[in-house]
mmCIF file of C-alpha atoms in Angstrom:
data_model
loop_
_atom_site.group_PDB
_atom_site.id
_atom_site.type_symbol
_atom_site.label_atom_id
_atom_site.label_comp_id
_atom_site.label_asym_id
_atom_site.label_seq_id
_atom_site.Cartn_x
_atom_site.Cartn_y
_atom_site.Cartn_z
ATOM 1 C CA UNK A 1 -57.029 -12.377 6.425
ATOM 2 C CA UNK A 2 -59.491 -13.856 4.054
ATOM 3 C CA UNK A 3 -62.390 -12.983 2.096
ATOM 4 C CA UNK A 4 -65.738 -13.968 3.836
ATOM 5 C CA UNK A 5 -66.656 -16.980 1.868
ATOM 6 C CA UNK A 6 -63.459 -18.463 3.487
ATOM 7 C CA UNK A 7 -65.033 -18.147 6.974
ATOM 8 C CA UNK A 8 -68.498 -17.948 6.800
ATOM 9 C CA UNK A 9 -69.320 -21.674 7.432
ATOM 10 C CA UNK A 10 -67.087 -22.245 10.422
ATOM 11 C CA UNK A 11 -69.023 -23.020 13.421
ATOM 12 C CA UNK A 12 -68.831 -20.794 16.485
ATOM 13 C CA UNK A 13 -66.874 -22.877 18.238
ATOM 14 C CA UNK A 14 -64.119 -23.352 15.641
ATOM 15 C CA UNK A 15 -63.778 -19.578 15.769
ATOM 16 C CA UNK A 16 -63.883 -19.510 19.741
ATOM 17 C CA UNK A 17 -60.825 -22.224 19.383
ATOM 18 C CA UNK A 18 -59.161 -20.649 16.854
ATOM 19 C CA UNK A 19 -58.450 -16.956 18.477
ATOM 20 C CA UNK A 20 -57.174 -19.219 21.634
ATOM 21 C CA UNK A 21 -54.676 -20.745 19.494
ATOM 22 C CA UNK A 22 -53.801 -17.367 17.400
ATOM 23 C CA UNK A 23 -53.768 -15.820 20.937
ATOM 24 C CA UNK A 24 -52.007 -18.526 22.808
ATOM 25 C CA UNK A 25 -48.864 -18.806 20.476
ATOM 26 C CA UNK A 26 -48.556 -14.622 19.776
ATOM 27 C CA UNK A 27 -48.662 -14.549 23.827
ATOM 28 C CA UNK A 28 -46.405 -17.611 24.249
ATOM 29 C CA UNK A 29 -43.689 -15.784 21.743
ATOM 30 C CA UNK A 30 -43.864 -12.381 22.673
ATOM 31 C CA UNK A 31 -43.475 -12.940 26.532
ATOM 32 C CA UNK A 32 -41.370 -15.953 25.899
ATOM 33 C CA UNK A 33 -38.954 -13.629 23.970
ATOM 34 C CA UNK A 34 -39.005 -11.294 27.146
ATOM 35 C CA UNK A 35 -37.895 -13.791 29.496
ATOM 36 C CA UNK A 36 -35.167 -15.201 27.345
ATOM 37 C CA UNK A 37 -33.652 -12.103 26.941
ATOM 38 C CA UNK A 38 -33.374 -11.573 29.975
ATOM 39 C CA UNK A 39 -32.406 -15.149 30.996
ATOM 40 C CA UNK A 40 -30.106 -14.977 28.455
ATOM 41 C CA UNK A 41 -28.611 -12.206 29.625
ATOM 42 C CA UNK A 42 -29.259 -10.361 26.277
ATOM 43 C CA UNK A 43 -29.176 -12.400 23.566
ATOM 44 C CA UNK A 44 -32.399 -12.311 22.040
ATOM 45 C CA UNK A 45 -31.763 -8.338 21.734
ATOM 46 C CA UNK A 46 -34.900 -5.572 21.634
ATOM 47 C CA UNK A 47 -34.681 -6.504 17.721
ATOM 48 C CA UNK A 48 -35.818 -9.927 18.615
ATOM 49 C CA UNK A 49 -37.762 -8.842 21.141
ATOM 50 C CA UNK A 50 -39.920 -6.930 18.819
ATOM 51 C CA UNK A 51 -39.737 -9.568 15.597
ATOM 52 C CA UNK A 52 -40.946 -12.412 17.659
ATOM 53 C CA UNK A 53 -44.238 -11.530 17.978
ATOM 54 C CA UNK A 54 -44.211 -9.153 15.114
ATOM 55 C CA UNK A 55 -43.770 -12.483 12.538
ATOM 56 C CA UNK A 56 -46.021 -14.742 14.998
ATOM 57 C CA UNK A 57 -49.028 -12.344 14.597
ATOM 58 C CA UNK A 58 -48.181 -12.844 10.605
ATOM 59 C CA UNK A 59 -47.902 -16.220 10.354
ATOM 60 C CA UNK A 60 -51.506 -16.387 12.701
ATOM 61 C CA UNK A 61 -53.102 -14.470 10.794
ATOM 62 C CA UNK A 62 -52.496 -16.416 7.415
ATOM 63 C CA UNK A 63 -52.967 -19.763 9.385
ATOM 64 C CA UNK A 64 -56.253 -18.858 11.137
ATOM 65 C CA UNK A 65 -57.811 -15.852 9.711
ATOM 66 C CA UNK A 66 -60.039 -17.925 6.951
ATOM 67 C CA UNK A 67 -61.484 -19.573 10.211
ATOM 68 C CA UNK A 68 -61.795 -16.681 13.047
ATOM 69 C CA UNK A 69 -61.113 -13.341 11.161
ATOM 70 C CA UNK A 70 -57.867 -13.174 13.094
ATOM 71 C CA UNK A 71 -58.601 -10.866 15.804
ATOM 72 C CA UNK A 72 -56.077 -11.980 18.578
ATOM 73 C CA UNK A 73 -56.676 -8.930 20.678
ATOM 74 C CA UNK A 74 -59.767 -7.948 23.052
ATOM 75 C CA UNK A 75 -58.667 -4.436 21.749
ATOM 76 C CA UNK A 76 -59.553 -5.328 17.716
ATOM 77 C CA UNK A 77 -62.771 -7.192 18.171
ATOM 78 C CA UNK A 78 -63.860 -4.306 20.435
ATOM 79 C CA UNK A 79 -63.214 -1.854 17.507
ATOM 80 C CA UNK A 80 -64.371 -4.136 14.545
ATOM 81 C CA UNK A 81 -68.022 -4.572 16.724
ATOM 82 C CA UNK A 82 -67.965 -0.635 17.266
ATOM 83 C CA UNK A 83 -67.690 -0.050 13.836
ATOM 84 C CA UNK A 84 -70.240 -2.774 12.872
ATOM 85 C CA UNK A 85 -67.972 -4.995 11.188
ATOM 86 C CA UNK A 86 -67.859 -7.626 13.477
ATOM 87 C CA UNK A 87 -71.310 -8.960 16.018
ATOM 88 C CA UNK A 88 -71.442 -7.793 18.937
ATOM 89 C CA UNK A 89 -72.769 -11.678 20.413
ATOM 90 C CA UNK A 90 -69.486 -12.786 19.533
ATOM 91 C CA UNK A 91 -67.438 -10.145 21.517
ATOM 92 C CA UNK A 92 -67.620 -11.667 24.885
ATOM 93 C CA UNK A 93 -66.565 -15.428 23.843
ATOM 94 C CA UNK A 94 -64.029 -13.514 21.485
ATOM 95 C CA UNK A 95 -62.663 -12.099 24.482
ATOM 96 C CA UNK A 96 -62.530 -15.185 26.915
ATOM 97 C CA UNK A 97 -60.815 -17.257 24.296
ATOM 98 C CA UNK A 98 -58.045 -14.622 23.837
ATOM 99 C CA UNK A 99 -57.723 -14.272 27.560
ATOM 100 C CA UNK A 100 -57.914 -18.000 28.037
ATOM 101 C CA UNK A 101 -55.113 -18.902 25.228
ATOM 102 C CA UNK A 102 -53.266 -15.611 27.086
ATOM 103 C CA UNK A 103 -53.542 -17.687 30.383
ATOM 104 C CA UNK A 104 -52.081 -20.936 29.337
ATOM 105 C CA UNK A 105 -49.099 -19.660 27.273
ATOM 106 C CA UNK A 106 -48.263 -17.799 30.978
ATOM 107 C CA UNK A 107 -48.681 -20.846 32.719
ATOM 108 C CA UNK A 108 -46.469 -22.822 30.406
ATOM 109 C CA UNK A 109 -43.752 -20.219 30.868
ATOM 110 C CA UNK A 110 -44.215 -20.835 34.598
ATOM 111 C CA UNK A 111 -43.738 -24.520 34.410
ATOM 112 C CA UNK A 112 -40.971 -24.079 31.222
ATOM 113 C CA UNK A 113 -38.457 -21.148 32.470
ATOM 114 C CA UNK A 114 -39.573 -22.101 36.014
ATOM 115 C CA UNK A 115 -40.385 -19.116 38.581
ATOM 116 C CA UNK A 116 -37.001 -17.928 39.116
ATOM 117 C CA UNK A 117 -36.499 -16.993 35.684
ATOM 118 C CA UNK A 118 -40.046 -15.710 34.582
ATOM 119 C CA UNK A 119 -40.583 -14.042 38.056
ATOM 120 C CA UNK A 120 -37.895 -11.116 37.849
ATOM 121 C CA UNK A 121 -39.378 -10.163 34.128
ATOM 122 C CA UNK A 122 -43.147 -10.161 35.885
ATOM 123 C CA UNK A 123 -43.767 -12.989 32.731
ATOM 124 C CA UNK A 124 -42.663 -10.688 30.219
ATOM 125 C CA UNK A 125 -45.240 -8.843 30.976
ATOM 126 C CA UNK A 126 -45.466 -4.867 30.247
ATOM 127 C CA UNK A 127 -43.567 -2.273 33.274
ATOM 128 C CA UNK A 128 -43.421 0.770 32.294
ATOM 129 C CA UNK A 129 -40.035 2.966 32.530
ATOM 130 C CA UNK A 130 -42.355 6.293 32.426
ATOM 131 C CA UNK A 131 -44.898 7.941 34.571
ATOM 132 C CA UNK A 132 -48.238 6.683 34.106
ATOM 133 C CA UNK A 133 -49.433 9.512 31.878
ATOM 134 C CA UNK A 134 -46.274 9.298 29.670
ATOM 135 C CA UNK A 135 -47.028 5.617 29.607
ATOM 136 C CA UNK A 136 -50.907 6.099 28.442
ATOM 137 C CA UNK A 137 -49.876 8.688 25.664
ATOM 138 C CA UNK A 138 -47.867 6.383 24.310
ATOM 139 C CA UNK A 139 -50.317 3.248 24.282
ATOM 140 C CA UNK A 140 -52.866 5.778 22.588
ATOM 141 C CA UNK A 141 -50.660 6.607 19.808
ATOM 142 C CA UNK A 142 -49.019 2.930 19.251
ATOM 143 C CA UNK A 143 -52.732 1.537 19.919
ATOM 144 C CA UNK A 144 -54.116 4.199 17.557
ATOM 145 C CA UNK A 145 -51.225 3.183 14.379
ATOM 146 C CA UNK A 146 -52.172 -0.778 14.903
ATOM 147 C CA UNK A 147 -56.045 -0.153 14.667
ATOM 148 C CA UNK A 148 -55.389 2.433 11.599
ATOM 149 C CA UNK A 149 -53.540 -0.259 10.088
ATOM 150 C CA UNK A 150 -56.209 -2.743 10.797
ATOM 151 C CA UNK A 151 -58.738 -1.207 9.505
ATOM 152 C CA UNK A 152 -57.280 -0.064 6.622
ATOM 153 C CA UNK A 153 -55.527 -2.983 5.381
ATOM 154 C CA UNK A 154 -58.685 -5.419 6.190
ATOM 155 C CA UNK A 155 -61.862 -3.222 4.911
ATOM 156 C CA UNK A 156 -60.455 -2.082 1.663
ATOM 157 C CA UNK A 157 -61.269 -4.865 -1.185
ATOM 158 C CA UNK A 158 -58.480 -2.967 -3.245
ATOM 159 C CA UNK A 159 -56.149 -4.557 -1.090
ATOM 160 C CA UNK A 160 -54.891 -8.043 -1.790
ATOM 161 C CA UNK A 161 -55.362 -10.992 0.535
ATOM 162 C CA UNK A 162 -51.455 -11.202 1.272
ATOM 163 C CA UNK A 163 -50.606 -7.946 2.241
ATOM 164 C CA UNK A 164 -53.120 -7.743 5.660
ATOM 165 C CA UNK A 165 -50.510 -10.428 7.448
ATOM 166 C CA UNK A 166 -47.597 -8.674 6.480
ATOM 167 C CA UNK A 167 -49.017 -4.782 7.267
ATOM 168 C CA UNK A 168 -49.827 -5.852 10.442
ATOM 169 C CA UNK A 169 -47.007 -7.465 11.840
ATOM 170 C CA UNK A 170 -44.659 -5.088 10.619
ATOM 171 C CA UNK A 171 -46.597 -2.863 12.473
ATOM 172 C CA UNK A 172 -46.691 -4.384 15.945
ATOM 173 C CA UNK A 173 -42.772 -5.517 15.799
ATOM 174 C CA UNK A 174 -42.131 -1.492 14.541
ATOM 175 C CA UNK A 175 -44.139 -0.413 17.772
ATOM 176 C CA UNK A 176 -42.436 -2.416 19.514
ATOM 177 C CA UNK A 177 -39.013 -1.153 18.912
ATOM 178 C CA UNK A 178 -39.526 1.826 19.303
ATOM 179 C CA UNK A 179 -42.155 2.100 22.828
ATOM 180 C CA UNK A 180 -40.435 -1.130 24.259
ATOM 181 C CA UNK A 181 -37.824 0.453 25.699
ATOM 182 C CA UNK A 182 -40.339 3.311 26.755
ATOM 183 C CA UNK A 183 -43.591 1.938 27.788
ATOM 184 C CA UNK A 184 -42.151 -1.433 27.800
ATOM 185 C CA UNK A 185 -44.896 -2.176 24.884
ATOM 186 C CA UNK A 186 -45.720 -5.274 23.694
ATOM 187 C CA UNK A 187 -48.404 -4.047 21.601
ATOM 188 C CA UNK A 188 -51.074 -6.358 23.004
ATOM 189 C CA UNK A 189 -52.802 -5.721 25.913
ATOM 190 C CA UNK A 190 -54.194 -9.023 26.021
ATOM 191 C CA UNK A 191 -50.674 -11.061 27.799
ATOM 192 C CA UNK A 192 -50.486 -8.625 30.847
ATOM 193 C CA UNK A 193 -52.939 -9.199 33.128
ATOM 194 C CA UNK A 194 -52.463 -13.008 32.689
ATOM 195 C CA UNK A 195 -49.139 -12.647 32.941
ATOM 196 C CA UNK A 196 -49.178 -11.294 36.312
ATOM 197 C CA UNK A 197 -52.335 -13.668 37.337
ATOM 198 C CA UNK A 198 -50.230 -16.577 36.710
ATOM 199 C CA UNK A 199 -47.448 -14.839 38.786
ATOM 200 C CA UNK A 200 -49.227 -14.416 41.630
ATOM 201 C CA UNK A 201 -48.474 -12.451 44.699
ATOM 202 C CA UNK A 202 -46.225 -14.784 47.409
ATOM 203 C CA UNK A 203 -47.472 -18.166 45.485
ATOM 204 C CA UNK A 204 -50.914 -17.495 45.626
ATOM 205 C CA UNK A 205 -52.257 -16.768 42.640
ATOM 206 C CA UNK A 206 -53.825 -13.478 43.439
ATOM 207 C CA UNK A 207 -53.421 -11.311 40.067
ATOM 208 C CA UNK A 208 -49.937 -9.234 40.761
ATOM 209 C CA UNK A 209 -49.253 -5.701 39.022
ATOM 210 C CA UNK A 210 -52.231 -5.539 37.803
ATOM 211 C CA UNK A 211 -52.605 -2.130 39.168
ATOM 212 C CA UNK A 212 -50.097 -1.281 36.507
ATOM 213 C CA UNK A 213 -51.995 -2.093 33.955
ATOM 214 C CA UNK A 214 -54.741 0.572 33.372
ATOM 215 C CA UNK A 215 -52.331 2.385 31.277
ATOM 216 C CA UNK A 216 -51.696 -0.592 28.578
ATOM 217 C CA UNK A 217 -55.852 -1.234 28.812
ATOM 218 C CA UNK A 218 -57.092 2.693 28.421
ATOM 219 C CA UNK A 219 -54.930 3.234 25.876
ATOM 220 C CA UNK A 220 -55.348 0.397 23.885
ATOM 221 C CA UNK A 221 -59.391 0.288 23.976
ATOM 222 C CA UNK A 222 -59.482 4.066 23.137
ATOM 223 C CA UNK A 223 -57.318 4.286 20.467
ATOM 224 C CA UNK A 224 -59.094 1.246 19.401
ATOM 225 C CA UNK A 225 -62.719 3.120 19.523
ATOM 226 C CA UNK A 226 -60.918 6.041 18.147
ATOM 227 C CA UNK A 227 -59.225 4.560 15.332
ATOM 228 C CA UNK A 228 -62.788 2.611 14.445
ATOM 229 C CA UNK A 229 -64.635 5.767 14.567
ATOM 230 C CA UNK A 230 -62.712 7.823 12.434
ATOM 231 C CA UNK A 231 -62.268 4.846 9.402
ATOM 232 C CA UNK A 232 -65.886 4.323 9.849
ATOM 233 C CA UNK A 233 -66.510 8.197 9.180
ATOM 234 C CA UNK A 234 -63.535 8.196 6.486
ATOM 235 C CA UNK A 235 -65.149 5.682 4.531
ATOM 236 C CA UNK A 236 -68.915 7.256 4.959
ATOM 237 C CA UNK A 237 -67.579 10.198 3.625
ATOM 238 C CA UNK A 238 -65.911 8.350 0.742
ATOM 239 C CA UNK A 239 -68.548 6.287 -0.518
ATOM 240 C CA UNK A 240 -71.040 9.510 -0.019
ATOM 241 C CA UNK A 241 -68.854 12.136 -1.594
ATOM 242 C CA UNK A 242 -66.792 10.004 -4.439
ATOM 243 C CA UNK A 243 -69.193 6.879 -5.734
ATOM 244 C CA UNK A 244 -66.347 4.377 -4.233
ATOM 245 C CA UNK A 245 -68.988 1.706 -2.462
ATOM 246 C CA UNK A 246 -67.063 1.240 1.322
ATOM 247 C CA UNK A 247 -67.566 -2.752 0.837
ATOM 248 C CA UNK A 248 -65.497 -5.146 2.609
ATOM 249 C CA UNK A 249 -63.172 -7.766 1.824
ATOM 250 C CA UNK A 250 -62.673 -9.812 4.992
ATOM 251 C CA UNK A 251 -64.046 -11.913 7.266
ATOM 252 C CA UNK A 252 -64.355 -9.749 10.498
ATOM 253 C CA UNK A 253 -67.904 -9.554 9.400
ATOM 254 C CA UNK A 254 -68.591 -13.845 8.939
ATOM 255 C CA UNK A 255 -69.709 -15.060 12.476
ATOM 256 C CA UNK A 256 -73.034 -14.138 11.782
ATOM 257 C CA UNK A 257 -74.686 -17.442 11.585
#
């Protein structure tokens, strides 16, 4: 992520395109890694698994976040508007473009892997191997450590411009070690529902297993709200009680013209 100047004059729509791209290849990686595991018959490995994505999100965000801020995730632009650090007339077109770019890398695996591959891996899309309350606990708390992380690492001007990239992959491919073989996370609630739209139920397109997904969506969006409303109040207190000034150093802030 970049400081604002980087991003400020990008037009809407370059910002709309680029979270479909960011979203599109993190999505096309992180299921893509699912369903060659499995087609693979292990090869890729849960460490693979979990880096794939992990060093996609960290090579998006250095590519794209001088243009879009680098949100990626319905879950982050939801927390970044709730804490006012991001315009709330951008959070809908935010959101289409990451589900659209979610869509296509689906499709693609459809017409690359073919539907007997993708198809017993639901698209590498999120089952979990827990009860539905396990399941939510843990999306809270992994949802709750890549917000932290997000907030911290792209608010706080102290911190230098390489080191948002880095702190957040490492963070989603950590996650993902260690709920995949739980929760079956893949840290982004963003791939699932597409996954199983493209799916389909018997060919016909009707969204599939999506009634297993409130889990990976309520725990996302409210460690997401948490996670914003507790830096927010962090740094109030902060800049109130210490004379640090809470400014920021990124460009979640820019699409405000």
């Amino acid at each position: 992520m970049q400081p604002p100047r980087q991003a400020v004059s990008r037009r809407p729509w370059q910002r709309y395109l680029a979270e479909f791209i960011g979203t599109f290849a993190i999505v096309f990686v992180a299921c893509g890694a699912v369903i060659s595991d499995a087609a693979s018959g292990g090869a890729v490995t849960l460490l693979g698994i979990a880096l794939a994505p992990g060093l996609m999100v960290l090579a998006m965000i250095y590519a794209l976040g001088p243009v879009c801020a680098a949100h990626f995730n319905p879950a982050v632009t939801i927390g970044f508007a709730v804490s006012r650090r991001f315009p709330w007339r951008h959070v809908a077109p935010y959101i289409l473009a990451q589900v659209g770019g979610a869509l296509l890398a689906s499709a693609l695996h459809l017409l690359l892997y073919g539907r007997d591959v993708a198809m017993p891996v639901s698209f590498g899309a999120h089952i979990p191997r827990v009860a539905a309350p396990q399941a939510i606990g843990f999306e809270i708390v992994f949802g709750f450590f890549l917000m932290f992380v997000i907030m911290a690492v792209a608010t706080d001007k102290r911190v230098s411009a390489p080191v948002p990239g880095l702190a957040i992959g490492l963070t989603v491919a950590l996650a993902i070690m260690f709920g995949g073989p739980i929760s079956g996370r893949v840290h982004e609630p963003r791939p699932q529902p597409c996954a199983g739209r493209v799916r389909g139920r018997r060919g016909t397109g009707f969204p599939a297993h999506l009634h297993r997904q409130p889990d990976r969506w309520c725990g996302d969006r409210g460690a997401g709200l948490r996670s914003a409303a507790r830096w927010v109040a962090a740094r109030a207190v902060r800049a109130g009680g210490s004379g640090v000034t809470a400014r920021s150093r990124t460009p979640l802030r820019s699409p405000t013209s």
